[in-house]
Short mmCIF file of C-alpha atoms and ligand atoms in Angstrom, two decimals:
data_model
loop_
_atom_site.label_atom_id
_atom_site.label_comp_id
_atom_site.label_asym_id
_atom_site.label_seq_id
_atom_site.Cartn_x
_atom_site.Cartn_y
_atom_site.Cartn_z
CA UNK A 300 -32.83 -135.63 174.86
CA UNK A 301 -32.47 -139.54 174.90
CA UNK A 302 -35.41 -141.61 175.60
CA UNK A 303 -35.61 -145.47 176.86
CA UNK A 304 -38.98 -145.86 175.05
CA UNK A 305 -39.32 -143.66 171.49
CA UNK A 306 -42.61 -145.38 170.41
CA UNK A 307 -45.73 -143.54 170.69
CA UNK A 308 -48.75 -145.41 172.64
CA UNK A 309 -50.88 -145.58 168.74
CA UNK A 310 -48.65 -144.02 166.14
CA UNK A 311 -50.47 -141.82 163.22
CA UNK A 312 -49.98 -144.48 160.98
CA UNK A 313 -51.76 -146.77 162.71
CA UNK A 314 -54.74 -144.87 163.64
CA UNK A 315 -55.92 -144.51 160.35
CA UNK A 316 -56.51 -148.37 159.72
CA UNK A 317 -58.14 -148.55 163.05
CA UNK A 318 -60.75 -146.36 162.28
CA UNK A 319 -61.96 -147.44 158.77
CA UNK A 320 -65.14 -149.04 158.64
CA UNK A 321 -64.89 -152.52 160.98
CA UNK A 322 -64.74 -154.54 157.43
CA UNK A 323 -61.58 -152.78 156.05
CA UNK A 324 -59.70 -151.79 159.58
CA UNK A 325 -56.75 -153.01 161.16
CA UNK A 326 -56.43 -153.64 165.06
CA UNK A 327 -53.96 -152.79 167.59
CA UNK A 328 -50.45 -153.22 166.94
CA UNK A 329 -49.04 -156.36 168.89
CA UNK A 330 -46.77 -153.89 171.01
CA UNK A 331 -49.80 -152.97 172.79
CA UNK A 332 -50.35 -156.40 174.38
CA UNK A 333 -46.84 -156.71 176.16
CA UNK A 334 -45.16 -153.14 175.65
CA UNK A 335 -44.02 -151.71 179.29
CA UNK A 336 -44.36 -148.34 178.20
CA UNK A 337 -47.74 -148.85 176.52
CA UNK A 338 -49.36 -150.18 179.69
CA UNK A 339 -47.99 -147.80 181.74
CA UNK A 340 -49.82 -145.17 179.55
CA UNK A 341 -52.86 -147.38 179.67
CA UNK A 342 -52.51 -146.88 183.23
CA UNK A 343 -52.56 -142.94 183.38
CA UNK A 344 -55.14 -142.91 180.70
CA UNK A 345 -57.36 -145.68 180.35
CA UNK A 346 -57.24 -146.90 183.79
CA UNK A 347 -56.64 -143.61 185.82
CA UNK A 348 -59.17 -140.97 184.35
CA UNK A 349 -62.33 -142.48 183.81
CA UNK A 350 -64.09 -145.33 186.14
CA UNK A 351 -63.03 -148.75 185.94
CA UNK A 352 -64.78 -151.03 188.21
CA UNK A 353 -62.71 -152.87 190.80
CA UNK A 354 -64.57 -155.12 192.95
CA UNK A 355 -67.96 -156.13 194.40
CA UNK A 356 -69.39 -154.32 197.70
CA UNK A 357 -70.77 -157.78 198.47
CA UNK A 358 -67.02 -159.05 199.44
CA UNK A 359 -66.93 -156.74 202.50
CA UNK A 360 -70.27 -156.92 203.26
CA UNK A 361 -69.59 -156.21 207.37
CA UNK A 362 -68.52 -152.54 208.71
CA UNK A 363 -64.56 -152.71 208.87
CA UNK A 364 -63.96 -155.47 206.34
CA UNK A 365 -61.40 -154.34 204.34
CA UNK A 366 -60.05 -155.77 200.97
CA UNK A 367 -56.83 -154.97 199.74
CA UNK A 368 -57.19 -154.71 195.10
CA UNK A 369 -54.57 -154.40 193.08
CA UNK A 370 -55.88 -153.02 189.52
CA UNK A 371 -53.21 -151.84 186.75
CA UNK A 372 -50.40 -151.03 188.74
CA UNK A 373 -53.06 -149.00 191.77
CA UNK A 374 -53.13 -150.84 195.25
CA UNK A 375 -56.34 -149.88 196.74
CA UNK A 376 -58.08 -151.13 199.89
CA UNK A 377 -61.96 -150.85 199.65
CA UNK A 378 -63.30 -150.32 203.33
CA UNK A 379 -66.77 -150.95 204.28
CA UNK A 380 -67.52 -147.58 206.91
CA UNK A 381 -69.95 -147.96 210.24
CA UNK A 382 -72.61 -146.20 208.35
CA UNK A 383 -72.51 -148.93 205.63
CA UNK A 384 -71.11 -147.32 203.02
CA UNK A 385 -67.49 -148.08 201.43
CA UNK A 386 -64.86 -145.37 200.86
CA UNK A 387 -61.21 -146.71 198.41
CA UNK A 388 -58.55 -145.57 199.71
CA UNK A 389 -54.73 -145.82 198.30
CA UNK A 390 -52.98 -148.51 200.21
CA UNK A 391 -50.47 -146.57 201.73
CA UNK A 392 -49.51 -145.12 204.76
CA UNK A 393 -48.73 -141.19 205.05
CA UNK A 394 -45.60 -142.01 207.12
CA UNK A 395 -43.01 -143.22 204.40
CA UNK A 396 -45.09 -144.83 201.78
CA UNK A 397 -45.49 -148.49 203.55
CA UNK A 398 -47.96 -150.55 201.89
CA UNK A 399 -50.42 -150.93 204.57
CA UNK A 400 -53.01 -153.96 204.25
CA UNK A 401 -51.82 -157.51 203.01
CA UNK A 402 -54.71 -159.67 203.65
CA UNK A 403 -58.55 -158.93 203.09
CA UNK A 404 -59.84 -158.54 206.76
CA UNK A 405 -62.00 -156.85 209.76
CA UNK A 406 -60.70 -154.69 211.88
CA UNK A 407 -61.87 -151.03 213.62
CA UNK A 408 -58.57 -148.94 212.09
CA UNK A 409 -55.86 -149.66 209.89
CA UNK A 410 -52.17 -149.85 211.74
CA UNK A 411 -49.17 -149.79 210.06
CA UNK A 412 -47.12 -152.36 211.16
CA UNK A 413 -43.68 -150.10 210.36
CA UNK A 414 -44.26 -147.62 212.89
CA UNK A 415 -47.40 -148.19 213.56
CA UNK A 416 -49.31 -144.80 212.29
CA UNK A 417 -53.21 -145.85 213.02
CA UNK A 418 -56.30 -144.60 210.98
CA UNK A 419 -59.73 -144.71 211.49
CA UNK A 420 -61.95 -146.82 209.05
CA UNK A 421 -62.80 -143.69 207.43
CA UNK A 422 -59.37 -142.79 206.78
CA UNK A 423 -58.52 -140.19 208.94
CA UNK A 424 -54.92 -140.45 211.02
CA UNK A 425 -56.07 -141.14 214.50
CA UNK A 426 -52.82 -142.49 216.35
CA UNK A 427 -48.53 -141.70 215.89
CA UNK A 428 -47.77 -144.09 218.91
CA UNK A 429 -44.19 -142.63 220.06
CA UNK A 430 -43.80 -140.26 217.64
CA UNK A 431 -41.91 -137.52 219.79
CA UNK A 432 -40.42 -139.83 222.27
CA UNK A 433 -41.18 -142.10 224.59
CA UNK A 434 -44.92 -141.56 225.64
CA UNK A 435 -44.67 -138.63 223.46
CA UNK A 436 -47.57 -139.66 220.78
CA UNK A 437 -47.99 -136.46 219.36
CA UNK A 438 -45.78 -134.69 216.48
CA UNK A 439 -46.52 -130.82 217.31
CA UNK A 440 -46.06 -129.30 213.83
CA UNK A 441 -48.03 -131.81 211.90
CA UNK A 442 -51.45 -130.84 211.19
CA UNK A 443 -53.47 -134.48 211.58
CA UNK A 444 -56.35 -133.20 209.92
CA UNK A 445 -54.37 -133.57 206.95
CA UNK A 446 -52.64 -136.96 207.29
CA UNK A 447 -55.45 -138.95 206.68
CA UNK A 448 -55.06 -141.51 203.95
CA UNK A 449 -55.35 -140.47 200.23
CA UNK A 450 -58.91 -141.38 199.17
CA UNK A 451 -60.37 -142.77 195.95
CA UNK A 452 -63.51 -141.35 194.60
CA UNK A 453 -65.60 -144.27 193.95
CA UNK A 454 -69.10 -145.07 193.89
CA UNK A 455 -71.40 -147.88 193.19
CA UNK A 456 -73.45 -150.06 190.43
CA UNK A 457 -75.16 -152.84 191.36
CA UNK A 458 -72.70 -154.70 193.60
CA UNK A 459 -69.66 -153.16 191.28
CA UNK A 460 -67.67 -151.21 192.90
CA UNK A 461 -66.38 -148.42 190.78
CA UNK A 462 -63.32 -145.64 191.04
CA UNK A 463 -61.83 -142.30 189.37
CA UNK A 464 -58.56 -141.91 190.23
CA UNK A 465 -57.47 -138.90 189.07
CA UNK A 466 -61.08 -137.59 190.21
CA UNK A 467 -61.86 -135.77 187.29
CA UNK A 468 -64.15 -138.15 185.57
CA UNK A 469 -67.65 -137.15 185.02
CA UNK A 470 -69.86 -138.04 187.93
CA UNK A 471 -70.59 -142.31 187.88
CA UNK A 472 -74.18 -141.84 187.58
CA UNK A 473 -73.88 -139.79 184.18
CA UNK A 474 -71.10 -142.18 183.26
CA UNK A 475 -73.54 -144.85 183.03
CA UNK A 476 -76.64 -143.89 182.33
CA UNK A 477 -76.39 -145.07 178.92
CA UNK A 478 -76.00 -148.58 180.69
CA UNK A 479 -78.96 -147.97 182.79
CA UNK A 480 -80.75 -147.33 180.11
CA UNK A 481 -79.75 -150.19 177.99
CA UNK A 482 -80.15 -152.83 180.18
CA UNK A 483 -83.29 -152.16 183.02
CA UNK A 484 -86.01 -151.18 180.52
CA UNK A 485 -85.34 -155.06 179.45
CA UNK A 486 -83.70 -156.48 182.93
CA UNK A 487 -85.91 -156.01 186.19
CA UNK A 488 -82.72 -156.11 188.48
CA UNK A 489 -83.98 -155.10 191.34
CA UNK A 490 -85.63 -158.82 191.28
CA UNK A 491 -81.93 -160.21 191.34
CA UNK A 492 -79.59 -161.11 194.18
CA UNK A 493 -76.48 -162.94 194.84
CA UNK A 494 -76.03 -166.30 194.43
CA UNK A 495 -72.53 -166.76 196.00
CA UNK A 496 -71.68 -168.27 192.50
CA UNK A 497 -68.25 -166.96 192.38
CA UNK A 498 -65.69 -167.94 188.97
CA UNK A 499 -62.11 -166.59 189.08
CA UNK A 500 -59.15 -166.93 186.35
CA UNK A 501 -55.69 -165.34 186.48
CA UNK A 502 -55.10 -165.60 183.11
CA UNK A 503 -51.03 -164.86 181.44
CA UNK A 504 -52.57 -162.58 179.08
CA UNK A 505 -52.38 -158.66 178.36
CA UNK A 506 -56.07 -157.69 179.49
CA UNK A 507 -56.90 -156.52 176.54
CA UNK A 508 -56.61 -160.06 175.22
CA UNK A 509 -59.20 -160.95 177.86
CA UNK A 510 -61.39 -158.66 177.45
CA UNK A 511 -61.62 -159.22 173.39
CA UNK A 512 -61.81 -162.99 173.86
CA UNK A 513 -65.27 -162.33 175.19
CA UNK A 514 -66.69 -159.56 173.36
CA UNK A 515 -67.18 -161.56 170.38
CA UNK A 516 -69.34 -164.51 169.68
CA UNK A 517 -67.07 -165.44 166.59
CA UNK A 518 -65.12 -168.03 168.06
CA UNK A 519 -68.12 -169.61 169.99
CA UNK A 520 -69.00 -172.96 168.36
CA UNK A 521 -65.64 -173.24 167.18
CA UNK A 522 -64.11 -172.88 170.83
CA UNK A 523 -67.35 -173.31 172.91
CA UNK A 524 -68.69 -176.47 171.77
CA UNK A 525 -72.03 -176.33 173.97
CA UNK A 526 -72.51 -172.54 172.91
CA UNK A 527 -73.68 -172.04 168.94
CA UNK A 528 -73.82 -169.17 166.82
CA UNK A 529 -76.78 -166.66 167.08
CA UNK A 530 -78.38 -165.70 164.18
CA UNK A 531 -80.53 -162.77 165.90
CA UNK A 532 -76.88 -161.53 167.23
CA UNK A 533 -76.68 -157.90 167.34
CA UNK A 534 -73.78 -155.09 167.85
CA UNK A 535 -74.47 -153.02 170.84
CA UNK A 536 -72.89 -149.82 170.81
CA UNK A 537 -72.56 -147.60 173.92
CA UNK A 538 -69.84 -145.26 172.35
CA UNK A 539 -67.25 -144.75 174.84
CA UNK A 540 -68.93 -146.21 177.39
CA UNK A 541 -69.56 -149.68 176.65
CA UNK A 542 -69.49 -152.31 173.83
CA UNK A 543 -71.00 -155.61 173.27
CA UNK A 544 -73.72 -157.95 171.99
CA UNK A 545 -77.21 -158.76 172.64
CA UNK A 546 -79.73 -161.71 171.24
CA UNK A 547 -83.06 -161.92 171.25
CA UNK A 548 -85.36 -165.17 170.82
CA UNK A 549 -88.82 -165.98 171.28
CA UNK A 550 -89.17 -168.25 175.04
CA UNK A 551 -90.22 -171.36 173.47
CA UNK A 552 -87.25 -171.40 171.47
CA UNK A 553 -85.12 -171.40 174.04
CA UNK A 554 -86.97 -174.10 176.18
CA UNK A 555 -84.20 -176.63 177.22
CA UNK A 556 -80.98 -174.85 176.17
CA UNK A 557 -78.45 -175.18 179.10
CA UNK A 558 -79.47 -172.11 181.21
CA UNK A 559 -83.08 -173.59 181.13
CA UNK A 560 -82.37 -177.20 182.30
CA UNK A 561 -84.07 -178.56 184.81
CA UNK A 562 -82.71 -180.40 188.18
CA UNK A 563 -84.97 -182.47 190.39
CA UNK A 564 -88.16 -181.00 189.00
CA UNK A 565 -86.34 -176.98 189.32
CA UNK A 566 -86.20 -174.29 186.96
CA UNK A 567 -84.22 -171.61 187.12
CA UNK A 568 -86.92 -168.64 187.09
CA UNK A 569 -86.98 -166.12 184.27
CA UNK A 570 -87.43 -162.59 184.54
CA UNK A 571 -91.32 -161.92 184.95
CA UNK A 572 -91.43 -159.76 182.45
CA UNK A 573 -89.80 -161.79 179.40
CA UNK A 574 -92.42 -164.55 180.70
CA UNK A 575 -95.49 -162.31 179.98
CA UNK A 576 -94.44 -161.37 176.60
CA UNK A 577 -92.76 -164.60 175.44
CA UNK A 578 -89.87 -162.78 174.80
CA UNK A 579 -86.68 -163.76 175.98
CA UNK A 580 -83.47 -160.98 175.89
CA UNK A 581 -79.41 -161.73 176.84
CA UNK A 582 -77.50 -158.26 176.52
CA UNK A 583 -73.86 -158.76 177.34
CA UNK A 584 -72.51 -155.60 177.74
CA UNK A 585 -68.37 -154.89 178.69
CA UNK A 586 -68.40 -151.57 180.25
CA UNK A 587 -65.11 -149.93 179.85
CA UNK A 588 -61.92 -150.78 180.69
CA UNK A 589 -63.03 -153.30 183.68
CA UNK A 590 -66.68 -154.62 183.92
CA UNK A 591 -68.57 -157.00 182.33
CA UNK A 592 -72.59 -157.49 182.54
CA UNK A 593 -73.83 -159.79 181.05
CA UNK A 594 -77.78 -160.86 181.44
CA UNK A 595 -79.48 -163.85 180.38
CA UNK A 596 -82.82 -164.31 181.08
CA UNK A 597 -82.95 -166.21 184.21
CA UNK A 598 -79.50 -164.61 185.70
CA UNK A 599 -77.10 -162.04 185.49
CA UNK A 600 -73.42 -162.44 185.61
CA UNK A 601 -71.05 -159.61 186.82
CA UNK A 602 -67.34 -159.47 186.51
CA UNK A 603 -63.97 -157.10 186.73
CA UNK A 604 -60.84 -158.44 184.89
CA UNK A 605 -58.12 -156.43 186.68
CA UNK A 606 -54.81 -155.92 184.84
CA UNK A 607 -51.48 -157.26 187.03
CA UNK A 608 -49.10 -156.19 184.04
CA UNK A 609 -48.67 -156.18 180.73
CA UNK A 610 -48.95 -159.52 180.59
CA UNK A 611 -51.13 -160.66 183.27
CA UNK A 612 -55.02 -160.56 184.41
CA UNK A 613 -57.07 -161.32 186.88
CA UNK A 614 -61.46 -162.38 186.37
CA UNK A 615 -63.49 -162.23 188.77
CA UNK A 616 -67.13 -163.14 188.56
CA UNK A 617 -70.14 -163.41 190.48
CA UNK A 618 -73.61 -164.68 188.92
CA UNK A 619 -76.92 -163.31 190.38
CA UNK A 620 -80.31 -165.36 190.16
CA UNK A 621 -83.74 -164.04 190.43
CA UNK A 622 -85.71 -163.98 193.70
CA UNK A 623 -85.38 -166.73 195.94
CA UNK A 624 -83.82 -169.14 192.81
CA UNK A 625 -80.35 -167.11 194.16
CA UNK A 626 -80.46 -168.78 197.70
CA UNK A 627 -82.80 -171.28 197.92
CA UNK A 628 -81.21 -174.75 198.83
CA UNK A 629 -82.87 -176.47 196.23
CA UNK A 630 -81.94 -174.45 193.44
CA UNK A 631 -78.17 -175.08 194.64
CA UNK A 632 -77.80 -177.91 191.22
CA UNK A 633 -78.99 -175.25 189.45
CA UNK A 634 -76.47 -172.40 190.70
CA UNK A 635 -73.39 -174.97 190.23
CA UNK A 636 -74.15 -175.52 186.94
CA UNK A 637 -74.26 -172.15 186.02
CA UNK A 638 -70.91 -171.60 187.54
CA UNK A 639 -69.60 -174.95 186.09
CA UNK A 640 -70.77 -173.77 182.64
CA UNK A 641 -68.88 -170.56 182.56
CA UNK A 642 -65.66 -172.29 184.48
CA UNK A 643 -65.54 -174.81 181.46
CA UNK A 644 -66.34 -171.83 179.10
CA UNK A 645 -63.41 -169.82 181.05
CA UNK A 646 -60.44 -172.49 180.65
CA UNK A 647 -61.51 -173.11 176.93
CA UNK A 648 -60.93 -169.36 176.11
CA UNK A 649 -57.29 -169.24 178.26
CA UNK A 650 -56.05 -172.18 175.92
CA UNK A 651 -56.50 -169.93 172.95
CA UNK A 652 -55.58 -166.51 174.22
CA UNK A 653 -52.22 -167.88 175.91
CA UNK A 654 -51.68 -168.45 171.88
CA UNK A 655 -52.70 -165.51 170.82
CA UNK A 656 -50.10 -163.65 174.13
CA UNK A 657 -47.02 -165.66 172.67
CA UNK A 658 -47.43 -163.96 169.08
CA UNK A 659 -48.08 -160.57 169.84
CA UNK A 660 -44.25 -159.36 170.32
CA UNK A 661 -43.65 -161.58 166.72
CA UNK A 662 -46.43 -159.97 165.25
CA UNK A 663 -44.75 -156.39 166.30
CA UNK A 664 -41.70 -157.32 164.94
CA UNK A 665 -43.43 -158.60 161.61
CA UNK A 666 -45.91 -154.99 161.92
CA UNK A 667 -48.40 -158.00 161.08
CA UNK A 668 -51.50 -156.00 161.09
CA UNK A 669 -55.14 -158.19 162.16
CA UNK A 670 -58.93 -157.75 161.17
CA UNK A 671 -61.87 -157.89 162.24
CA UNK A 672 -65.37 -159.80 161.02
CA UNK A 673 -67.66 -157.20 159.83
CA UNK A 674 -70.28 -159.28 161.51
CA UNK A 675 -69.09 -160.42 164.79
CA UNK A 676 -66.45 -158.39 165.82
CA UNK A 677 -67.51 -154.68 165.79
CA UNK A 678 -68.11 -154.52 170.03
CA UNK A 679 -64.57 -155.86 169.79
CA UNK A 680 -63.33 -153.03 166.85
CA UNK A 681 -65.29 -149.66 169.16
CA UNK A 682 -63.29 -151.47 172.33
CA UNK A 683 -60.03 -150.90 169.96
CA UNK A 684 -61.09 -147.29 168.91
CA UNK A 685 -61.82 -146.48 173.07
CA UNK A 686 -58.42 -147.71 173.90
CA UNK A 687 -56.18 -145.92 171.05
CA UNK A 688 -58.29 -142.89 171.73
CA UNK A 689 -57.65 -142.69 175.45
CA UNK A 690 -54.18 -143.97 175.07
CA UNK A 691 -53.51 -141.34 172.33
CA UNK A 692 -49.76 -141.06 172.09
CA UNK A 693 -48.98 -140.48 175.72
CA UNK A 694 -46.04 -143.26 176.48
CA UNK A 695 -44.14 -141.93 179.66
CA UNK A 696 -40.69 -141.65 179.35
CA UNK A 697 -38.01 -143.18 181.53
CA UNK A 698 -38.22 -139.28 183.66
CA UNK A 699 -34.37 -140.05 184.70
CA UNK A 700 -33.18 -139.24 180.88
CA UNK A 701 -36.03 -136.66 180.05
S1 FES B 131 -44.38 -146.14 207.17
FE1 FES B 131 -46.27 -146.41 208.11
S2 FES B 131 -45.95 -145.79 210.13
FE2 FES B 131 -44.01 -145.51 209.21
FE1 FE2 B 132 -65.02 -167.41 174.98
#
C-alpha cells in the first residue's frame, strides 16, 4: 500500500517534548503550519468535531439575510429564520452538489441558479421547477421531505455564532460553561452591546500562527510599542476548552492608559461593578480552535480567525461598549480609537508572523524544534497540547492509492 503523505499529523517522537513542563517542551513541528495533509486532518479533527465559532448573529440581523462562511475547507451559509433564530446550513444544493450562495444577502428561499432547485429559509426543498418535463415540477419517486439542505448544528454565545459539524460534540452550553464561568462572575455582559466597531485581517499565515501571535503578551512592548508588559499577568487555563491571559490592576492605576482616554470631555464607561470595588479586570480568553474574547474593563472585543488553507486566515472582530457608550454619537471618537488601536496593533503582528510563515517549511527540513517562556507563553504551550491531541496521528491519505 503506497501513500502520497507517510507523515503522521504529531509523530510519537514529538509528543513527548510537547508535553514536558512549558519550561523544558518543544512546540509543533514546522510541518504543521503549511503541511496539506496536516490541515486536512486539522479539518476532520480540530475543526469538524468540536465547536468552532464562525461568525456573529449580528451580521444577519434581518429574517432571510443570509451569509455565505467559508471556515477550514466547510462552506456554510448562516440563515437568519422568520422566527428569529439562525439555522447553518452546508452550502450546497441536493441536486448535483452546486455551491449555492455567493454573496451575503436577503432573500425568502435559496434558488439554485443551475437548475434552479428552491428551498425555504429553513432549509427544506420547496420547488424542482421542470423537473419531469415541461410544466412537470414534480419528480414522483423522490421523497422531498428528505431533500432539504444538510444542516449544521450550531448554536449561540453572545453574538458568536458557533457549529458541530460532525454533530457529536457535547451540547454548546456544557462546552462552555467553563467560559461562562470564567468570565461573567467578573464581566456584567449583559450591560454590553455592539458598537459596529468592526477590524478585519486576511493574514498569509497558517492559523495557528495567528492564533499564537495573540495568546501571548511576550512580544508586546517589543512589537506593540503603546502596549507594555504586565507584571500582574496571569496564565488562564480552561483545559481543552480555552487558553489565555488575564491582568488585574487597581482603577487608579489604570487612569489614563489608552482605553481610558478621554475625547471632548467623554469617557468610555467601565463596568459598574469594577467601579464600586476599585478593581479593574481584562481576561483575554481564545476559546478553541476559532474565538477570541477578550474583555477590558470598559469593552469587550469578540473575534473568529477562520482558516482559508494551510497557509491562509481570515480575523474578524467586533468590539462591544457598555450601555449607551456603544451607540451614542458622542462616544463615536471614542469607538474609533478603540478600533484604530487594535488595527495598528493588527498590522504590527502580520509583519512578524509573515516571518515566522516563511521559516516554518525550513525549520521542518532542519527538525528545528522551538520553546516556549515559562512565563508568558503557557496559554500558547496548552493551545499546542489541544491541537496535537485532537490532531493525534490521523493524516488522511490520498484514498485513490489506499
Ligand atoms: S445543482 Fe442545484 S439545481 Fe441542479
Ligand atoms: Fe500582537
Amino acid at each position: 500500500m503506497q501513500h502520497s503523505q507517510s507523515k503522521p499529523g504529531v509523530k510519537n517522537e514529538e509528543r513527548e517534548p510537547l508535553f514536558r513542563p512549558t519550561g523544558r517542551a518543544e512546540g509543533l513541528p514546522g510541518r504543521a503550519y503549511y503541511d496539506p495533509a496536516f490541515y486536512e486532518a486539522e479539518r476532520h479533527t480540530v475543526f469538524a468535531k468540536g465547536w468552532m465559532g464562525i461568525g456573529f448573529a449580528k451580521d444577519i440581523p434581518d429574517s432571510g439575510d443570509i451569509q455565505p462562511i467559508t471556515v477550514a475547507g466547510w462552506e456554510l451559509i448562516t440563515v437568519r429564520q422568520k422566527d428569529g433564530s439562525i439555522k447553518v446550513f452546508h452550502n450546497i444544493c441536493r441536486h448535483r452538489g452546486m455551491r449555492l450562495v455567493k454573496e451575503k444577502g436577503n432573500a425568502r428561499s435559496i434558488r439554485c441558479i443551475f437548475h434552479c432547485w428552491t428551498y425555504a429559509l429553513d432549509g427544506k426543498l420547496m420547488a424542482t421547477p421542470v423537473i419531469n418535463g415541461v410544466n412537470e415540477h414534480k419528480a414522483e419517486d423522490f421523497d422531498y421531505s428528505e431533500l432539504g439542505l444538510k444542516e449544521v448544528r450550531s448554536g449561540q454565545y453572545l453574538d458568536i455564532i458557533f457549529v458541530n459539524i460532525d454533530g457529536q460534540a457535547v451540547p454548546l452550553e456544557e462546552h462552555l460553561r467553563p467560559v461562562r464561568d470564567r468570565l461573567e462572575g467578573t464581566f456584567d455582559m449583559s450591560l454590553i452591546r455592539d458598537g459596529e466597531t468592526i477590524n478585519t485581517m486576511s493574514y498569509p499565515v497558517n492559523w495557528k500562527i495567528a492564533y499564537e501571535g495573540g495568546i501571548e503578551d511576550y512580544h508586546v512592548g517589543f512589537v506593540h510599542k503603546k502596549m507594555r508588559h504586565s507584571p500582574a499577568y496571569q496564565f488562564e487555563d480552561g483545559g481543552t476548552t480555552y487558553a489565555g491571559f488575564s491582568n488585574s490592576f487597581k482603577l487608579e492605576d489604570i487612569k489614563g492608559v489608552i482605553f481610558e482616554s478621554t475625547t471632548d470631555g467623554k469617557t468610555l464607561p467601565i463596568f459598574p461593578k469594577m467601579v464600586e470595588s476599585g478593581v479593574t479586570d481584562a481576561i483575554t480568553l481564545f476559546i478553541f480552535p476559532t474565538v477570541i474574547i477578550g474583555c477590558k474593563p470598559n469593552s469587550v472585543n469578540m473575534s473568529v480567525s477562520l482558516p482559508q488553507g494551510p497557509e491562509k486566515t481570515e480575523y474578524v472582530g467586533r468590539t462591544y461598549f457598555i450601555g449607551e457608550a456603544a451607540t451614542d454619537p458622542s462616544f463615536q471618537k471614542l469607538r474609533d480609537g478603540v478600533r484604530e488601536f487594535w488595527a495598528e496593533a493588527f498590522h504590527e503582528d502580520d509583519v512578524v508572523w509573515r516571518e515566522v510563515q516563511a521559516m516554518v517549511k525550513i525549520r521542518e527540513d532542519l527538525n528545528l524544534e522551538t520553546r516556549f517562556s515559562p512565563h508568558w507563553e503557557r496559554a500558547l504551550h496548552a493551545f499546542q497540547k489541544y491541537v496535537a491531541k485532537e490532531v493525534g496521528d490521523d493524516v488522511r491519505r490520498d484514498p485513490a492509492s489506499a
